[in-house]
PDB file of C-alpha atoms in Angstrom:
ATOM      1  CA  UNK A   1       0.017   0.110  -0.028  1.00 92.00           C
ATOM      2  CA  UNK A   2       0.930   3.730  -0.361  1.00 93.00           C
ATOM      3  CA  UNK A   3       0.994   5.585   3.004  1.00 94.00           C
ATOM      4  CA  UNK A   4       0.712   9.365   2.778  1.00 95.00           C
ATOM      5  CA  UNK A   5       1.777  11.171   6.139  1.00 92.00           C
ATOM      6  CA  UNK A   6       1.516  15.080   6.761  1.00 88.00           C
ATOM      7  CA  UNK A   7       2.905  16.532   9.956  1.00 86.00           C
ATOM      8  CA  UNK A   8       0.525  18.855  11.618  1.00 79.00           C
ATOM      9  CA  UNK A   9       1.527  21.975  13.861  1.00 75.00           C
ATOM     10  CA  UNK A  10       0.700  21.730  17.500  1.00 71.00           C
ATOM     11  CA  UNK A  11      -2.798  22.881  17.862  1.00 66.00           C
ATOM     12  CA  UNK A  12      -2.061  25.313  20.646  1.00 65.00           C
ATOM     13  CA  UNK A  13       0.092  27.483  18.298  1.00 68.00           C
ATOM     14  CA  UNK A  14      -1.433  30.749  16.865  1.00 68.00           C
ATOM     15  CA  UNK A  15      -3.137  30.572  13.558  1.00 69.00           C
ATOM     16  CA  UNK A  16      -0.439  32.755  11.714  1.00 70.00           C
ATOM     17  CA  UNK A  17       2.323  30.432  12.965  1.00 67.00           C
ATOM     18  CA  UNK A  18       0.500  27.345  11.986  1.00 68.00           C
ATOM     19  CA  UNK A  19       0.050  28.904   8.431  1.00 71.00           C
ATOM     20  CA  UNK A  20       3.905  29.697   8.266  1.00 71.00           C
ATOM     21  CA  UNK A  21       4.896  26.236   9.457  1.00 71.00           C
ATOM     22  CA  UNK A  22       2.664  24.513   6.749  1.00 71.00           C
ATOM     23  CA  UNK A  23       5.004  26.161   4.199  1.00 76.00           C
ATOM     24  CA  UNK A  24       8.025  24.301   5.484  1.00 75.00           C
ATOM     25  CA  UNK A  25       9.279  21.158   3.954  1.00 74.00           C
ATOM     26  CA  UNK A  26       8.936  19.354   7.116  1.00 76.00           C
ATOM     27  CA  UNK A  27       5.079  19.686   7.136  1.00 75.00           C
ATOM     28  CA  UNK A  28       4.753  18.817   3.466  1.00 83.00           C
ATOM     29  CA  UNK A  29       2.931  15.529   2.675  1.00 85.00           C
ATOM     30  CA  UNK A  30       5.292  12.293   2.397  1.00 92.00           C
ATOM     31  CA  UNK A  31       4.603   9.173   0.541  1.00 93.00           C
ATOM     32  CA  UNK A  32       6.168   5.780   1.234  1.00 94.00           C
ATOM     33  CA  UNK A  33       5.195   2.244  -0.177  1.00 94.00           C
ATOM     34  CA  UNK A  34       4.935  -0.636   2.212  1.00 94.00           C
ATOM     35  CA  UNK A  35       3.898  -4.401   2.416  1.00 94.00           C
ATOM     36  CA  UNK A  36       1.119  -5.299   4.842  1.00 94.00           C
ATOM     37  CA  UNK A  37       0.277  -8.536   6.658  1.00 95.00           C
ATOM     38  CA  UNK A  38      -3.336  -7.411   7.472  1.00 96.00           C
ATOM     39  CA  UNK A  39      -5.501  -4.247   7.398  1.00 96.00           C
ATOM     40  CA  UNK A  40      -6.608  -2.685  10.467  1.00 96.00           C
ATOM     41  CA  UNK A  41     -10.102  -1.367  10.263  1.00 96.00           C
ATOM     42  CA  UNK A  42     -11.109   1.212  12.777  1.00 94.00           C
ATOM     43  CA  UNK A  43     -14.448   1.467  14.376  1.00 93.00           C
ATOM     44  CA  UNK A  44     -16.291   4.764  15.155  1.00 89.00           C
ATOM     45  CA  UNK A  45     -16.563   5.594  18.697  1.00 84.00           C
ATOM     46  CA  UNK A  46     -19.616   3.848  20.307  1.00 76.00           C
ATOM     47  CA  UNK A  47     -22.326   6.158  21.680  1.00 70.00           C
ATOM     48  CA  UNK A  48     -23.028   6.054  25.375  1.00 64.00           C
ATOM     49  CA  UNK A  49     -26.569   6.756  25.522  1.00 63.00           C
ATOM     50  CA  UNK A  50     -29.289   4.118  26.483  1.00 64.00           C
ATOM     51  CA  UNK A  51     -32.650   3.275  25.250  1.00 61.00           C
ATOM     52  CA  UNK A  52     -36.050   3.458  26.902  1.00 62.00           C
ATOM     53  CA  UNK A  53     -35.262   0.253  28.816  1.00 62.00           C
ATOM     54  CA  UNK A  54     -32.030   1.598  30.177  1.00 58.00           C
ATOM     55  CA  UNK A  55     -29.953  -0.655  28.076  1.00 66.00           C
ATOM     56  CA  UNK A  56     -26.908   0.460  25.962  1.00 66.00           C
ATOM     57  CA  UNK A  57     -27.654   0.761  22.340  1.00 75.00           C
ATOM     58  CA  UNK A  58     -24.996  -1.114  20.302  1.00 79.00           C
ATOM     59  CA  UNK A  59     -24.446   0.649  17.059  1.00 86.00           C
ATOM     60  CA  UNK A  60     -23.955  -0.877  13.722  1.00 90.00           C
ATOM     61  CA  UNK A  61     -21.483   0.264  10.918  1.00 93.00           C
ATOM     62  CA  UNK A  62     -21.233  -1.209   7.099  1.00 95.00           C
ATOM     63  CA  UNK A  63     -18.014  -2.671   6.308  1.00 95.00           C
ATOM     64  CA  UNK A  64     -17.486  -0.506   3.352  1.00 94.00           C
ATOM     65  CA  UNK A  65     -17.559   2.525   5.421  1.00 94.00           C
ATOM     66  CA  UNK A  66     -14.665   1.200   7.675  1.00 95.00           C
ATOM     67  CA  UNK A  67     -12.831   0.088   4.530  1.00 95.00           C
ATOM     68  CA  UNK A  68     -12.897   3.659   3.143  1.00 93.00           C
ATOM     69  CA  UNK A  69      -9.747   4.226   5.418  1.00 94.00           C
ATOM     70  CA  UNK A  70      -7.779   2.626   2.379  1.00 94.00           C
ATOM     71  CA  UNK A  71      -9.511   4.638  -0.544  1.00 91.00           C
ATOM     72  CA  UNK A  72      -6.605   6.952  -0.900  1.00 90.00           C
ATOM     73  CA  UNK A  73      -8.595   9.958   0.009  1.00 90.00           C
ATOM     74  CA  UNK A  74      -9.835   9.587   3.437  1.00 92.00           C
ATOM     75  CA  UNK A  75      -7.704  11.187   6.121  1.00 91.00           C
ATOM     76  CA  UNK A  76      -7.342  10.418   9.784  1.00 89.00           C
ATOM     77  CA  UNK A  77      -5.320  11.985  12.495  1.00 87.00           C
ATOM     78  CA  UNK A  78      -2.748  10.070  14.414  1.00 84.00           C
ATOM     79  CA  UNK A  79      -1.217  11.444  17.639  1.00 80.00           C
ATOM     80  CA  UNK A  80       1.990  10.644  19.392  1.00 75.00           C
ATOM     81  CA  UNK A  81       3.426  12.008  22.668  1.00 72.00           C
ATOM     82  CA  UNK A  82       5.036  15.116  20.876  1.00 76.00           C
ATOM     83  CA  UNK A  83       3.619  15.387  17.417  1.00 80.00           C
ATOM     84  CA  UNK A  84       0.447  14.872  15.299  1.00 85.00           C
ATOM     85  CA  UNK A  85       0.182  13.469  11.831  1.00 87.00           C
ATOM     86  CA  UNK A  86      -2.477  13.250   9.092  1.00 89.00           C
ATOM     87  CA  UNK A  87      -2.399   9.967   7.180  1.00 93.00           C
ATOM     88  CA  UNK A  88      -4.205   8.470   4.274  1.00 93.00           C
ATOM     89  CA  UNK A  89      -3.704   4.968   2.580  1.00 94.00           C
ATOM     90  CA  UNK A  90      -4.163   3.521  -0.677  1.00 92.00           C
ATOM     91  CA  UNK A  91      -3.932  -0.114  -1.737  1.00 92.00           C
ATOM     92  CA  UNK A  92      -1.678  -0.872  -4.716  1.00 90.00           C
ATOM     93  CA  UNK A  93      -1.961  -4.742  -4.782  1.00 89.00           C
ATOM     94  CA  UNK A  94      -4.429  -7.283  -3.642  1.00 92.00           C
ATOM     95  CA  UNK A  95      -3.219 -10.698  -2.358  1.00 92.00           C
ATOM     96  CA  UNK A  96      -5.021 -14.074  -2.804  1.00 94.00           C
ATOM     97  CA  UNK A  97      -6.004 -13.760   0.939  1.00 96.00           C
ATOM     98  CA  UNK A  98      -6.816 -10.834   3.085  1.00 96.00           C
ATOM     99  CA  UNK A  99      -7.009 -10.403   6.711  1.00 97.00           C
ATOM    100  CA  UNK A 100      -9.126  -7.845   8.340  1.00 97.00           C
ATOM    101  CA  UNK A 101      -8.469  -6.809  12.038  1.00 97.00           C
ATOM    102  CA  UNK A 102     -11.296  -4.875  13.349  1.00 96.00           C
ATOM    103  CA  UNK A 103     -10.138  -2.529  16.166  1.00 94.00           C
ATOM    104  CA  UNK A 104     -12.308  -3.333  19.050  1.00 92.00           C
ATOM    105  CA  UNK A 105      -9.649  -2.810  22.075  1.00 91.00           C
ATOM    106  CA  UNK A 106      -8.119   0.421  23.057  1.00 87.00           C
ATOM    107  CA  UNK A 107      -5.607   0.581  25.836  1.00 82.00           C
ATOM    108  CA  UNK A 108      -4.759   3.443  28.275  1.00 76.00           C
ATOM    109  CA  UNK A 109      -2.685   3.712  31.300  1.00 73.00           C
ATOM    110  CA  UNK A 110      -5.397   2.065  33.422  1.00 79.00           C
ATOM    111  CA  UNK A 111      -7.689  -0.612  31.471  1.00 82.00           C
ATOM    112  CA  UNK A 112      -8.660  -1.895  28.154  1.00 86.00           C
ATOM    113  CA  UNK A 113     -11.847  -0.789  26.514  1.00 88.00           C
ATOM    114  CA  UNK A 114     -13.853  -2.841  24.014  1.00 89.00           C
ATOM    115  CA  UNK A 115     -16.067  -1.216  21.121  1.00 90.00           C
ATOM    116  CA  UNK A 116     -19.134  -3.220  20.761  1.00 88.00           C
ATOM    117  CA  UNK A 117     -20.098  -1.995  17.552  1.00 91.00           C
ATOM    118  CA  UNK A 118     -21.403  -4.473  15.169  1.00 92.00           C
ATOM    119  CA  UNK A 119     -19.923  -4.418  11.518  1.00 94.00           C
ATOM    120  CA  UNK A 120     -22.603  -5.249   8.739  1.00 94.00           C
ATOM    121  CA  UNK A 121     -20.816  -7.191   6.064  1.00 94.00           C
ATOM    122  CA  UNK A 122     -21.855  -9.644   3.224  1.00 94.00           C
ATOM    123  CA  UNK A 123     -19.894 -12.908   3.412  1.00 93.00           C
ATOM    124  CA  UNK A 124     -19.537 -13.192  -0.389  1.00 94.00           C
ATOM    125  CA  UNK A 125     -18.844 -10.823  -3.298  1.00 94.00           C
ATOM    126  CA  UNK A 126     -17.002  -8.056  -1.640  1.00 94.00           C
ATOM    127  CA  UNK A 127     -15.354  -6.089  -4.542  1.00 94.00           C
ATOM    128  CA  UNK A 128     -12.205  -4.015  -3.504  1.00 92.00           C
ATOM    129  CA  UNK A 129     -11.447  -2.475  -6.849  1.00 90.00           C
ATOM    130  CA  UNK A 130     -12.226   1.036  -5.864  1.00 88.00           C
ATOM    131  CA  UNK A 131      -9.626   0.902  -3.009  1.00 87.00           C
ATOM    132  CA  UNK A 132      -6.896   0.378  -5.677  1.00 87.00           C
ATOM    133  CA  UNK A 133      -4.900   3.325  -7.151  1.00 80.00           C
ATOM    134  CA  UNK A 134      -6.307   3.989 -10.741  1.00 79.00           C
ATOM    135  CA  UNK A 135      -3.183   3.095 -12.440  1.00 81.00           C
ATOM    136  CA  UNK A 136      -3.008  -0.291 -11.143  1.00 82.00           C
ATOM    137  CA  UNK A 137      -6.853  -1.219 -11.259  1.00 85.00           C
ATOM    138  CA  UNK A 138      -6.196  -2.512 -14.904  1.00 82.00           C
ATOM    139  CA  UNK A 139      -3.490  -4.989 -13.526  1.00 81.00           C
ATOM    140  CA  UNK A 140      -6.034  -6.638 -11.284  1.00 83.00           C
ATOM    141  CA  UNK A 141      -8.268  -9.032 -13.198  1.00 84.00           C
ATOM    142  CA  UNK A 142      -9.834 -10.349  -9.810  1.00 89.00           C
ATOM    143  CA  UNK A 143     -10.758  -7.908  -7.056  1.00 91.00           C
ATOM    144  CA  UNK A 144     -13.633  -9.836  -5.505  1.00 94.00           C
ATOM    145  CA  UNK A 145     -13.400 -11.595  -2.124  1.00 96.00           C
ATOM    146  CA  UNK A 146     -15.334 -14.358  -0.057  1.00 96.00           C
ATOM    147  CA  UNK A 147     -15.248 -14.741   3.617  1.00 97.00           C
ATOM    148  CA  UNK A 148     -13.786 -18.121   4.763  1.00 97.00           C
ATOM    149  CA  UNK A 149     -13.253 -17.498   8.440  1.00 97.00           C
ATOM    150  CA  UNK A 150     -14.389 -15.143  11.003  1.00 97.00           C
ATOM    151  CA  UNK A 151     -13.014 -14.835  14.760  1.00 96.00           C
ATOM    152  CA  UNK A 152     -15.339 -13.347  17.300  1.00 95.00           C
ATOM    153  CA  UNK A 153     -14.869 -11.956  20.648  1.00 91.00           C
ATOM    154  CA  UNK A 154     -17.630 -12.324  23.382  1.00 89.00           C
ATOM    155  CA  UNK A 155     -17.718 -10.425  26.583  1.00 85.00           C
ATOM    156  CA  UNK A 156     -15.713  -8.096  28.532  1.00 85.00           C
ATOM    157  CA  UNK A 157     -12.047  -7.385  27.145  1.00 84.00           C
ATOM    158  CA  UNK A 158     -10.430  -9.193  30.302  1.00 79.00           C
ATOM    159  CA  UNK A 159     -12.996 -11.927  30.793  1.00 81.00           C
ATOM    160  CA  UNK A 160     -14.156 -12.612  27.260  1.00 83.00           C
ATOM    161  CA  UNK A 161     -13.960 -15.766  25.083  1.00 89.00           C
ATOM    162  CA  UNK A 162     -13.448 -16.487  21.359  1.00 92.00           C
ATOM    163  CA  UNK A 163     -15.457 -18.292  18.644  1.00 95.00           C
ATOM    164  CA  UNK A 164     -14.517 -18.951  15.258  1.00 96.00           C
ATOM    165  CA  UNK A 165     -16.664 -19.395  12.079  1.00 97.00           C
ATOM    166  CA  UNK A 166     -15.175 -21.533   9.381  1.00 97.00           C
ATOM    167  CA  UNK A 167     -16.347 -22.245   5.904  1.00 97.00           C
ATOM    168  CA  UNK A 168     -16.064 -25.935   4.774  1.00 95.00           C
ATOM    169  CA  UNK A 169     -15.104 -25.453   1.263  1.00 88.00           C
ATOM    170  CA  UNK A 170     -16.093 -28.874   0.084  1.00 90.00           C
ATOM    171  CA  UNK A 171     -19.781 -28.590   1.137  1.00 93.00           C
ATOM    172  CA  UNK A 172     -20.206 -24.732   1.445  1.00 92.00           C
ATOM    173  CA  UNK A 173     -21.205 -25.241   4.913  1.00 96.00           C
ATOM    174  CA  UNK A 174     -20.427 -22.958   7.745  1.00 97.00           C
ATOM    175  CA  UNK A 175     -19.312 -24.198  11.243  1.00 97.00           C
ATOM    176  CA  UNK A 176     -18.779 -22.541  14.681  1.00 96.00           C
ATOM    177  CA  UNK A 177     -15.911 -23.704  16.720  1.00 96.00           C
ATOM    178  CA  UNK A 178     -15.413 -23.072  20.426  1.00 92.00           C
ATOM    179  CA  UNK A 179     -12.920 -25.250  22.412  1.00 88.00           C
ATOM    180  CA  UNK A 180     -13.914 -28.728  21.383  1.00 90.00           C
ATOM    181  CA  UNK A 181     -17.461 -28.008  20.352  1.00 93.00           C
ATOM    182  CA  UNK A 182     -18.198 -27.863  16.688  1.00 95.00           C
ATOM    183  CA  UNK A 183     -21.756 -26.843  15.469  1.00 96.00           C
ATOM    184  CA  UNK A 184     -23.185 -26.061  12.134  1.00 95.00           C
ATOM    185  CA  UNK A 185     -24.301 -22.248  11.792  1.00 95.00           C
ATOM    186  CA  UNK A 186     -26.397 -20.416   9.238  1.00 93.00           C
ATOM    187  CA  UNK A 187     -24.470 -17.662   7.173  1.00 91.00           C
ATOM    188  CA  UNK A 188     -26.926 -15.066   8.323  1.00 90.00           C
ATOM    189  CA  UNK A 189     -25.892 -15.598  11.971  1.00 92.00           C
ATOM    190  CA  UNK A 190     -22.312 -14.862  11.255  1.00 93.00           C
ATOM    191  CA  UNK A 191     -23.064 -11.145  10.468  1.00 90.00           C
ATOM    192  CA  UNK A 192     -24.739 -10.510  13.899  1.00 88.00           C
ATOM    193  CA  UNK A 193     -21.498 -11.224  15.906  1.00 88.00           C
ATOM    194  CA  UNK A 194     -18.802  -9.074  17.228  1.00 90.00           C
ATOM    195  CA  UNK A 195     -16.232  -9.916  14.468  1.00 94.00           C
ATOM    196  CA  UNK A 196     -12.462  -9.370  15.342  1.00 95.00           C
ATOM    197  CA  UNK A 197     -10.438 -10.965  12.766  1.00 97.00           C
ATOM    198  CA  UNK A 198     -11.578 -12.041   9.462  1.00 97.00           C
ATOM    199  CA  UNK A 199      -9.942 -13.917   6.568  1.00 98.00           C
ATOM    200  CA  UNK A 200     -11.167 -13.214   2.975  1.00 97.00           C
ATOM    201  CA  UNK A 201     -10.321 -15.330  -0.079  1.00 97.00           C
ATOM    202  CA  UNK A 202      -9.891 -13.748  -3.478  1.00 95.00           C
ATOM    203  CA  UNK A 203     -12.392 -15.182  -6.004  1.00 92.00           C
ATOM    204  CA  UNK A 204     -11.008 -16.394  -9.405  1.00 84.00           C
ATOM    205  CA  UNK A 205     -13.075 -16.103 -12.533  1.00 69.00           C
ATOM    206  CA  UNK A 206     -13.592 -19.928 -12.937  1.00 58.00           C
ATOM    207  CA  UNK A 207     -14.466 -20.386  -9.217  1.00 57.00           C
ATOM    208  CA  UNK A 208     -18.165 -21.058  -8.310  1.00 48.00           C
ATOM    209  CA  UNK A 209     -19.725 -19.741  -5.153  1.00 47.00           C
ATOM    210  CA  UNK A 210     -20.485 -22.630  -2.854  1.00 46.00           C
ATOM    211  CA  UNK A 211     -21.358 -20.717   0.058  1.00 48.00           C
ATOM    212  CA  UNK A 212     -24.968 -20.765  -0.598  1.00 46.00           C
ATOM    213  CA  UNK A 213     -25.670 -17.195   0.732  1.00 44.00           C
TER     214      UNK A 213
END
């Protein structure tokens, strides 16, 4: 992927000084190309309000909304102890398998917080062509992916447990695994879980969809 980074002046500086600093080479956008093992998808901050039954409302977000991080134009601010940066990302190559890590956990000095937001996603036919830079789109004949595994985290950050949904390629059936228990599961139920890590397989032109969804 291509990573574009722009240093930002400290927010407490006067406006005139900020404008002056932005003219310096240190504050100009820089681009580097980097390989990746997985793509981290950021969840929006979960709201704290409750419904009429005094239960916390669990928000939902479409997969394509959080994938917009890699469209080459979406910018996000990253803060370090001393400096702030504005970054954007653009994919330049799609591998046979893609791993998504949905960022549910946030650490601070005292505890770990978990974001319960549900990600709405189709389990088949996810096309990522629009996230490629224009000049490399022509080199990618196949840009559509199907889900083959889905790891779920249930419960609190420090006390939770994990489940995994796995596609049996030979039959097109989905199974849920937890410890030594294996049960079959409907594809529609997979999308209702708090997905944490997902593995997607690129669909080749001569492949038929056996997932039945």
